């Protein structure tokens, strides 16, 4: 570890994005130690092979918070999280071209189309209150957002909200719960994010960004 610079912290999200990100991280020189892959381990912080960097594994929404506040200098998270929080201290310099899905509006299959078209106020269940409100504001609709962190599809069934805003990949979960996608708010992919202050003051952060940028460019060229 450097005598003058603190240990570099790289925040990664639990779940599907991490599975897709690990091979890219390895190509960029970020390789977690063996304990990271031990499913029995309850550790949240892990060393990296051949460097003084450490990885922390947290919830996707928390990745952005750790990086924005400087507790971590670098992270990987979906563009949905970046846009939901819109932290001024967060910079997303590299699109990793993984974790593709979309943020969409969905409602029951048998919903009244006429009532939908004339609505000026809606109750919507989502874990994305800011993106949801902004989306409906653009349509001149006031959205009352009921914040849920999971089981979003139950909200219309149980009368909690008439619509939901949630991540959609194949649409299978919506269909199995009697819902239909009615609007796409944004297309999503995973991004490398960094703390703006750390990027300016710690040259190692810039080196990591350039390594990921080169890796992403090479992957894009190979796919063409």
PDB file of C-alpha atoms in Angstrom:
ATOM      1  CA  UNK A   1       0.000   0.000   0.000  1.00  0.00           C
ATOM      2  CA  UNK A   2       1.204   3.500  -0.763  1.00  0.00           C
ATOM      3  CA  UNK A   3       2.664   5.562   2.089  1.00  0.00           C
ATOM      4  CA  UNK A   4       0.761   8.642   0.979  1.00  0.00           C
ATOM      5  CA  UNK A   5      -2.442   7.371  -0.576  1.00  0.00           C
ATOM      6  CA  UNK A   6      -5.155   5.347   1.219  1.00  0.00           C
ATOM      7  CA  UNK A   7      -6.195   1.924   0.051  1.00  0.00           C
ATOM      8  CA  UNK A   8      -8.255   2.120  -3.128  1.00  0.00           C
ATOM      9  CA  UNK A   9     -11.794   0.779  -2.675  1.00  0.00           C
ATOM     10  CA  UNK A  10     -13.825  -0.654  -5.558  1.00  0.00           C
ATOM     11  CA  UNK A  11     -17.564  -1.197  -4.889  1.00  0.00           C
ATOM     12  CA  UNK A  12     -19.404  -3.902  -6.819  1.00  0.00           C
ATOM     13  CA  UNK A  13     -23.089  -4.887  -6.723  1.00  0.00           C
ATOM     14  CA  UNK A  14     -24.460  -8.226  -5.670  1.00  0.00           C
ATOM     15  CA  UNK A  15     -26.369 -10.202  -8.297  1.00  0.00           C
ATOM     16  CA  UNK A  16     -26.504 -10.532 -12.068  1.00  0.00           C
ATOM     17  CA  UNK A  17     -24.390  -7.525 -13.004  1.00  0.00           C
ATOM     18  CA  UNK A  18     -21.517  -8.808 -10.873  1.00  0.00           C
ATOM     19  CA  UNK A  19     -21.535 -12.171 -12.645  1.00  0.00           C
ATOM     20  CA  UNK A  20     -21.179 -10.385 -15.980  1.00  0.00           C
ATOM     21  CA  UNK A  21     -18.683  -7.847 -14.650  1.00  0.00           C
ATOM     22  CA  UNK A  22     -16.128 -10.247 -13.143  1.00  0.00           C
ATOM     23  CA  UNK A  23     -14.593 -11.332 -16.493  1.00  0.00           C
ATOM     24  CA  UNK A  24     -14.317  -7.677 -17.557  1.00  0.00           C
ATOM     25  CA  UNK A  25     -12.752  -6.739 -14.241  1.00  0.00           C
ATOM     26  CA  UNK A  26     -10.188  -9.505 -14.674  1.00  0.00           C
ATOM     27  CA  UNK A  27      -9.264  -8.228 -18.129  1.00  0.00           C
ATOM     28  CA  UNK A  28      -8.809  -4.763 -16.617  1.00  0.00           C
ATOM     29  CA  UNK A  29      -6.538  -6.168 -13.915  1.00  0.00           C
ATOM     30  CA  UNK A  30      -9.016  -6.210 -11.012  1.00  0.00           C
ATOM     31  CA  UNK A  31      -9.028  -9.763  -9.643  1.00  0.00           C
ATOM     32  CA  UNK A  32     -10.551 -10.498  -6.210  1.00  0.00           C
ATOM     33  CA  UNK A  33      -8.918 -13.048  -3.957  1.00  0.00           C
ATOM     34  CA  UNK A  34     -10.288 -16.569  -3.510  1.00  0.00           C
ATOM     35  CA  UNK A  35     -12.498 -15.708  -0.529  1.00  0.00           C
ATOM     36  CA  UNK A  36     -14.612 -13.471  -2.772  1.00  0.00           C
ATOM     37  CA  UNK A  37     -15.854 -16.593  -4.579  1.00  0.00           C
ATOM     38  CA  UNK A  38     -16.508 -18.598  -1.403  1.00  0.00           C
ATOM     39  CA  UNK A  39     -20.296 -18.770  -1.093  1.00  0.00           C
ATOM     40  CA  UNK A  40     -19.981 -19.570   2.619  1.00  0.00           C
ATOM     41  CA  UNK A  41     -18.048 -16.387   3.352  1.00  0.00           C
ATOM     42  CA  UNK A  42     -19.953 -13.582   5.052  1.00  0.00           C
ATOM     43  CA  UNK A  43     -17.192 -11.050   4.413  1.00  0.00           C
ATOM     44  CA  UNK A  44     -18.104  -7.837   2.601  1.00  0.00           C
ATOM     45  CA  UNK A  45     -14.568  -6.584   1.941  1.00  0.00           C
ATOM     46  CA  UNK A  46     -11.979  -8.520  -0.051  1.00  0.00           C
ATOM     47  CA  UNK A  47      -8.370  -8.077  -1.117  1.00  0.00           C
ATOM     48  CA  UNK A  48      -7.374  -8.037  -4.776  1.00  0.00           C
ATOM     49  CA  UNK A  49      -4.576 -10.079  -6.274  1.00  0.00           C
ATOM     50  CA  UNK A  50      -1.402  -8.163  -7.016  1.00  0.00           C
ATOM     51  CA  UNK A  51      -2.567  -4.747  -5.828  1.00  0.00           C
ATOM     52  CA  UNK A  52      -3.477  -2.706  -2.766  1.00  0.00           C
ATOM     53  CA  UNK A  53      -7.063  -2.387  -3.962  1.00  0.00           C
ATOM     54  CA  UNK A  54      -9.944  -3.888  -2.018  1.00  0.00           C
ATOM     55  CA  UNK A  55     -13.382  -4.862  -3.269  1.00  0.00           C
ATOM     56  CA  UNK A  56     -16.557  -4.272  -1.287  1.00  0.00           C
ATOM     57  CA  UNK A  57     -19.720  -6.138  -2.273  1.00  0.00           C
ATOM     58  CA  UNK A  58     -22.919  -4.230  -1.488  1.00  0.00           C
ATOM     59  CA  UNK A  59     -26.435  -3.649  -2.807  1.00  0.00           C
ATOM     60  CA  UNK A  60     -26.585  -1.935  -6.199  1.00  0.00           C
ATOM     61  CA  UNK A  61     -28.172   1.259  -4.853  1.00  0.00           C
ATOM     62  CA  UNK A  62     -25.488   1.436  -2.162  1.00  0.00           C
ATOM     63  CA  UNK A  63     -22.671   1.244  -4.719  1.00  0.00           C
ATOM     64  CA  UNK A  64     -23.589   4.718  -5.955  1.00  0.00           C
ATOM     65  CA  UNK A  65     -23.824   6.078  -2.402  1.00  0.00           C
ATOM     66  CA  UNK A  66     -20.443   4.692  -1.336  1.00  0.00           C
ATOM     67  CA  UNK A  67     -18.740   6.135  -4.423  1.00  0.00           C
ATOM     68  CA  UNK A  68     -20.532   9.493  -4.397  1.00  0.00           C
ATOM     69  CA  UNK A  69     -19.543  10.098  -0.781  1.00  0.00           C
ATOM     70  CA  UNK A  70     -15.957   8.970  -1.282  1.00  0.00           C
ATOM     71  CA  UNK A  71     -16.104   5.850   0.902  1.00  0.00           C
ATOM     72  CA  UNK A  72     -15.259   3.971  -2.296  1.00  0.00           C
ATOM     73  CA  UNK A  73     -13.429   5.597  -5.177  1.00  0.00           C
ATOM     74  CA  UNK A  74     -14.611   3.312  -7.989  1.00  0.00           C
ATOM     75  CA  UNK A  75     -17.638   1.102  -8.610  1.00  0.00           C
ATOM     76  CA  UNK A  76     -19.816  -0.719 -11.101  1.00  0.00           C
ATOM     77  CA  UNK A  77     -23.557  -0.157 -11.202  1.00  0.00           C
ATOM     78  CA  UNK A  78     -26.465   0.051 -13.644  1.00  0.00           C
ATOM     79  CA  UNK A  79     -27.212   3.336 -15.404  1.00  0.00           C
ATOM     80  CA  UNK A  80     -30.639   3.228 -13.743  1.00  0.00           C
ATOM     81  CA  UNK A  81     -29.001   3.747 -10.352  1.00  0.00           C
ATOM     82  CA  UNK A  82     -26.742   6.503 -11.705  1.00  0.00           C
ATOM     83  CA  UNK A  83     -29.750   8.386 -13.097  1.00  0.00           C
ATOM     84  CA  UNK A  84     -32.004   7.758 -10.096  1.00  0.00           C
ATOM     85  CA  UNK A  85     -29.605   9.390  -7.648  1.00  0.00           C
ATOM     86  CA  UNK A  86     -27.929  11.887 -10.019  1.00  0.00           C
ATOM     87  CA  UNK A  87     -25.176  12.519  -7.480  1.00  0.00           C
ATOM     88  CA  UNK A  88     -23.068  15.549  -8.458  1.00  0.00           C
ATOM     89  CA  UNK A  89     -19.919  13.829  -7.166  1.00  0.00           C
ATOM     90  CA  UNK A  90     -20.460  10.755  -9.325  1.00  0.00           C
ATOM     91  CA  UNK A  91     -18.922  10.361 -12.793  1.00  0.00           C
ATOM     92  CA  UNK A  92     -19.734   7.434 -15.098  1.00  0.00           C
ATOM     93  CA  UNK A  93     -16.972   7.438 -17.739  1.00  0.00           C
ATOM     94  CA  UNK A  94     -17.305   3.920 -19.193  1.00  0.00           C
ATOM     95  CA  UNK A  95     -20.315   2.009 -20.513  1.00  0.00           C
ATOM     96  CA  UNK A  96     -19.425  -1.638 -19.870  1.00  0.00           C
ATOM     97  CA  UNK A  97     -22.081  -2.935 -22.294  1.00  0.00           C
ATOM     98  CA  UNK A  98     -23.327  -5.570 -19.851  1.00  0.00           C
ATOM     99  CA  UNK A  99     -26.349  -5.893 -17.564  1.00  0.00           C
ATOM    100  CA  UNK A 100     -28.743  -4.890 -20.308  1.00  0.00           C
ATOM    101  CA  UNK A 101     -32.390  -4.423 -19.397  1.00  0.00           C
ATOM    102  CA  UNK A 102     -34.922  -1.597 -19.363  1.00  0.00           C
ATOM    103  CA  UNK A 103     -36.875   0.437 -16.857  1.00  0.00           C
ATOM    104  CA  UNK A 104     -40.535   0.235 -17.785  1.00  0.00           C
ATOM    105  CA  UNK A 105     -44.060   1.086 -16.748  1.00  0.00           C
ATOM    106  CA  UNK A 106     -46.418  -1.868 -16.392  1.00  0.00           C
ATOM    107  CA  UNK A 107     -50.058  -2.293 -15.428  1.00  0.00           C
ATOM    108  CA  UNK A 108     -52.668  -5.065 -15.273  1.00  0.00           C
ATOM    109  CA  UNK A 109     -53.578  -6.583 -18.622  1.00  0.00           C
ATOM    110  CA  UNK A 110     -57.233  -5.676 -18.100  1.00  0.00           C
ATOM    111  CA  UNK A 111     -56.592  -2.036 -17.094  1.00  0.00           C
ATOM    112  CA  UNK A 112     -58.977   0.599 -18.473  1.00  0.00           C
ATOM    113  CA  UNK A 113     -57.184   2.228 -21.415  1.00  0.00           C
ATOM    114  CA  UNK A 114     -59.543   5.216 -21.461  1.00  0.00           C
ATOM    115  CA  UNK A 115     -58.979   5.910 -17.771  1.00  0.00           C
ATOM    116  CA  UNK A 116     -55.237   5.677 -18.340  1.00  0.00           C
ATOM    117  CA  UNK A 117     -55.316   8.212 -21.154  1.00  0.00           C
ATOM    118  CA  UNK A 118     -57.254  10.783 -19.127  1.00  0.00           C
ATOM    119  CA  UNK A 119     -55.472  10.382 -15.797  1.00  0.00           C
ATOM    120  CA  UNK A 120     -53.795  13.437 -14.247  1.00  0.00           C
ATOM    121  CA  UNK A 121     -52.799  11.721 -11.001  1.00  0.00           C
ATOM    122  CA  UNK A 122     -51.535   8.178 -10.512  1.00  0.00           C
ATOM    123  CA  UNK A 123     -50.267   5.996  -7.723  1.00  0.00           C
ATOM    124  CA  UNK A 124     -47.249   4.035  -8.894  1.00  0.00           C
ATOM    125  CA  UNK A 125     -45.187   1.448  -7.022  1.00  0.00           C
ATOM    126  CA  UNK A 126     -41.442   1.569  -7.649  1.00  0.00           C
ATOM    127  CA  UNK A 127     -38.014   1.615  -6.060  1.00  0.00           C
ATOM    128  CA  UNK A 128     -37.174   4.453  -8.470  1.00  0.00           C
ATOM    129  CA  UNK A 129     -39.183   7.427  -7.131  1.00  0.00           C
ATOM    130  CA  UNK A 130     -37.146  10.108  -8.894  1.00  0.00           C
ATOM    131  CA  UNK A 131     -37.104   8.500 -12.345  1.00  0.00           C
ATOM    132  CA  UNK A 132     -40.782   7.613 -11.980  1.00  0.00           C
ATOM    133  CA  UNK A 133     -41.884  11.123 -11.050  1.00  0.00           C
ATOM    134  CA  UNK A 134     -39.802  12.697 -13.820  1.00  0.00           C
ATOM    135  CA  UNK A 135     -41.218  10.306 -16.403  1.00  0.00           C
ATOM    136  CA  UNK A 136     -44.829  11.086 -15.562  1.00  0.00           C
ATOM    137  CA  UNK A 137     -44.169  14.811 -15.130  1.00  0.00           C
ATOM    138  CA  UNK A 138     -43.085  14.917 -18.765  1.00  0.00           C
ATOM    139  CA  UNK A 139     -46.562  13.647 -19.607  1.00  0.00           C
ATOM    140  CA  UNK A 140     -48.276  16.208 -17.367  1.00  0.00           C
ATOM    141  CA  UNK A 141     -49.194  13.562 -14.799  1.00  0.00           C
ATOM    142  CA  UNK A 142     -48.588  13.816 -11.067  1.00  0.00           C
ATOM    143  CA  UNK A 143     -47.273  10.495  -9.800  1.00  0.00           C
ATOM    144  CA  UNK A 144     -47.600   9.485  -6.167  1.00  0.00           C
ATOM    145  CA  UNK A 145     -44.829   6.931  -5.762  1.00  0.00           C
ATOM    146  CA  UNK A 146     -45.178   4.103  -3.263  1.00  0.00           C
ATOM    147  CA  UNK A 147     -41.604   3.034  -2.503  1.00  0.00           C
ATOM    148  CA  UNK A 148     -41.106  -0.732  -2.623  1.00  0.00           C
ATOM    149  CA  UNK A 149     -37.830  -2.639  -2.760  1.00  0.00           C
ATOM    150  CA  UNK A 150     -39.197  -5.899  -4.163  1.00  0.00           C
ATOM    151  CA  UNK A 151     -42.265  -7.930  -5.117  1.00  0.00           C
ATOM    152  CA  UNK A 152     -43.357  -4.962  -7.220  1.00  0.00           C
ATOM    153  CA  UNK A 153     -45.763  -7.076  -9.257  1.00  0.00           C
ATOM    154  CA  UNK A 154     -48.003  -7.587  -6.229  1.00  0.00           C
ATOM    155  CA  UNK A 155     -48.834  -3.884  -5.917  1.00  0.00           C
ATOM    156  CA  UNK A 156     -51.560  -3.768  -8.618  1.00  0.00           C
ATOM    157  CA  UNK A 157     -52.949  -7.178  -7.612  1.00  0.00           C
ATOM    158  CA  UNK A 158     -53.416  -6.080  -3.999  1.00  0.00           C
ATOM    159  CA  UNK A 159     -54.637  -2.587  -4.823  1.00  0.00           C
ATOM    160  CA  UNK A 160     -51.571  -0.775  -3.496  1.00  0.00           C
ATOM    161  CA  UNK A 161     -50.941   0.997  -6.817  1.00  0.00           C
ATOM    162  CA  UNK A 162     -52.433   0.956 -10.277  1.00  0.00           C
ATOM    163  CA  UNK A 163     -49.079   0.705 -12.039  1.00  0.00           C
ATOM    164  CA  UNK A 164     -45.505  -0.215 -11.354  1.00  0.00           C
ATOM    165  CA  UNK A 165     -42.159   1.016 -12.635  1.00  0.00           C
ATOM    166  CA  UNK A 166     -39.555  -1.724 -12.540  1.00  0.00           C
ATOM    167  CA  UNK A 167     -36.672  -3.358 -14.375  1.00  0.00           C
ATOM    168  CA  UNK A 168     -37.693  -5.608 -17.241  1.00  0.00           C
ATOM    169  CA  UNK A 169     -35.501  -8.087 -19.071  1.00  0.00           C
ATOM    170  CA  UNK A 170     -37.613 -10.727 -20.825  1.00  0.00           C
ATOM    171  CA  UNK A 171     -41.010  -9.619 -19.525  1.00  0.00           C
ATOM    172  CA  UNK A 172     -41.774 -13.113 -18.270  1.00  0.00           C
ATOM    173  CA  UNK A 173     -42.295 -12.049 -14.637  1.00  0.00           C
ATOM    174  CA  UNK A 174     -44.784  -9.375 -15.703  1.00  0.00           C
ATOM    175  CA  UNK A 175     -46.725 -11.855 -17.812  1.00  0.00           C
ATOM    176  CA  UNK A 176     -46.836 -14.453 -15.035  1.00  0.00           C
ATOM    177  CA  UNK A 177     -48.356 -11.836 -12.723  1.00  0.00           C
ATOM    178  CA  UNK A 178     -50.992 -10.566 -15.152  1.00  0.00           C
ATOM    179  CA  UNK A 179     -49.166  -7.368 -16.073  1.00  0.00           C
ATOM    180  CA  UNK A 180     -48.254  -5.831 -19.410  1.00  0.00           C
ATOM    181  CA  UNK A 181     -45.474  -3.387 -20.257  1.00  0.00           C
ATOM    182  CA  UNK A 182     -46.974  -0.090 -21.451  1.00  0.00           C
ATOM    183  CA  UNK A 183     -44.002   2.268 -21.686  1.00  0.00           C
ATOM    184  CA  UNK A 184     -40.196   2.147 -21.611  1.00  0.00           C
ATOM    185  CA  UNK A 185     -38.595   4.863 -19.517  1.00  0.00           C
ATOM    186  CA  UNK A 186     -34.964   4.058 -20.318  1.00  0.00           C
ATOM    187  CA  UNK A 187     -32.620   1.396 -21.642  1.00  0.00           C
ATOM    188  CA  UNK A 188     -30.051   0.299 -19.079  1.00  0.00           C
ATOM    189  CA  UNK A 189     -26.510  -1.010 -19.078  1.00  0.00           C
ATOM    190  CA  UNK A 190     -23.817  -1.261 -16.407  1.00  0.00           C
ATOM    191  CA  UNK A 191     -21.342   1.606 -16.001  1.00  0.00           C
ATOM    192  CA  UNK A 192     -17.977   2.065 -14.376  1.00  0.00           C
ATOM    193  CA  UNK A 193     -18.426   4.922 -11.900  1.00  0.00           C
ATOM    194  CA  UNK A 194     -15.858   6.970 -10.018  1.00  0.00           C
ATOM    195  CA  UNK A 195     -15.787   9.667  -7.377  1.00  0.00           C
ATOM    196  CA  UNK A 196     -14.985  12.970  -9.123  1.00  0.00           C
ATOM    197  CA  UNK A 197     -12.685  14.237  -6.378  1.00  0.00           C
ATOM    198  CA  UNK A 198     -10.767  10.949  -6.262  1.00  0.00           C
ATOM    199  CA  UNK A 199     -10.331  11.036 -10.036  1.00  0.00           C
ATOM    200  CA  UNK A 200      -8.685  14.459  -9.741  1.00  0.00           C
ATOM    201  CA  UNK A 201      -6.472  13.696  -6.755  1.00  0.00           C
ATOM    202  CA  UNK A 202      -5.553  10.012  -7.056  1.00  0.00           C
ATOM    203  CA  UNK A 203      -3.759   8.943 -10.257  1.00  0.00           C
ATOM    204  CA  UNK A 204      -4.623   5.296  -9.580  1.00  0.00           C
ATOM    205  CA  UNK A 205      -8.298   6.050 -10.218  1.00  0.00           C
ATOM    206  CA  UNK A 206      -7.497   7.435 -13.654  1.00  0.00           C
ATOM    207  CA  UNK A 207      -5.390   4.359 -14.401  1.00  0.00           C
ATOM    208  CA  UNK A 208      -8.298   2.077 -13.549  1.00  0.00           C
ATOM    209  CA  UNK A 209     -10.638   4.148 -15.740  1.00  0.00           C
ATOM    210  CA  UNK A 210      -8.238   3.904 -18.679  1.00  0.00           C
ATOM    211  CA  UNK A 211      -7.846   0.146 -18.184  1.00  0.00           C
ATOM    212  CA  UNK A 212     -11.638  -0.332 -18.292  1.00  0.00           C
ATOM    213  CA  UNK A 213     -12.009   2.091 -21.194  1.00  0.00           C
ATOM    214  CA  UNK A 214      -9.420   0.163 -23.225  1.00  0.00           C
ATOM    215  CA  UNK A 215     -11.031  -3.163 -22.313  1.00  0.00           C
ATOM    216  CA  UNK A 216     -14.516  -1.917 -23.271  1.00  0.00           C
ATOM    217  CA  UNK A 217     -13.237  -0.527 -26.591  1.00  0.00           C
ATOM    218  CA  UNK A 218     -11.494  -3.816 -27.407  1.00  0.00           C
ATOM    219  CA  UNK A 219     -14.649  -5.785 -26.597  1.00  0.00           C
ATOM    220  CA  UNK A 220     -16.723  -3.481 -28.814  1.00  0.00           C
ATOM    221  CA  UNK A 221     -14.257  -3.853 -31.705  1.00  0.00           C
ATOM    222  CA  UNK A 222     -14.287  -7.649 -31.327  1.00  0.00           C
ATOM    223  CA  UNK A 223     -18.082  -7.690 -31.483  1.00  0.00           C
ATOM    224  CA  UNK A 224     -18.231  -5.739 -34.747  1.00  0.00           C
TER     225      UNK A 224
END
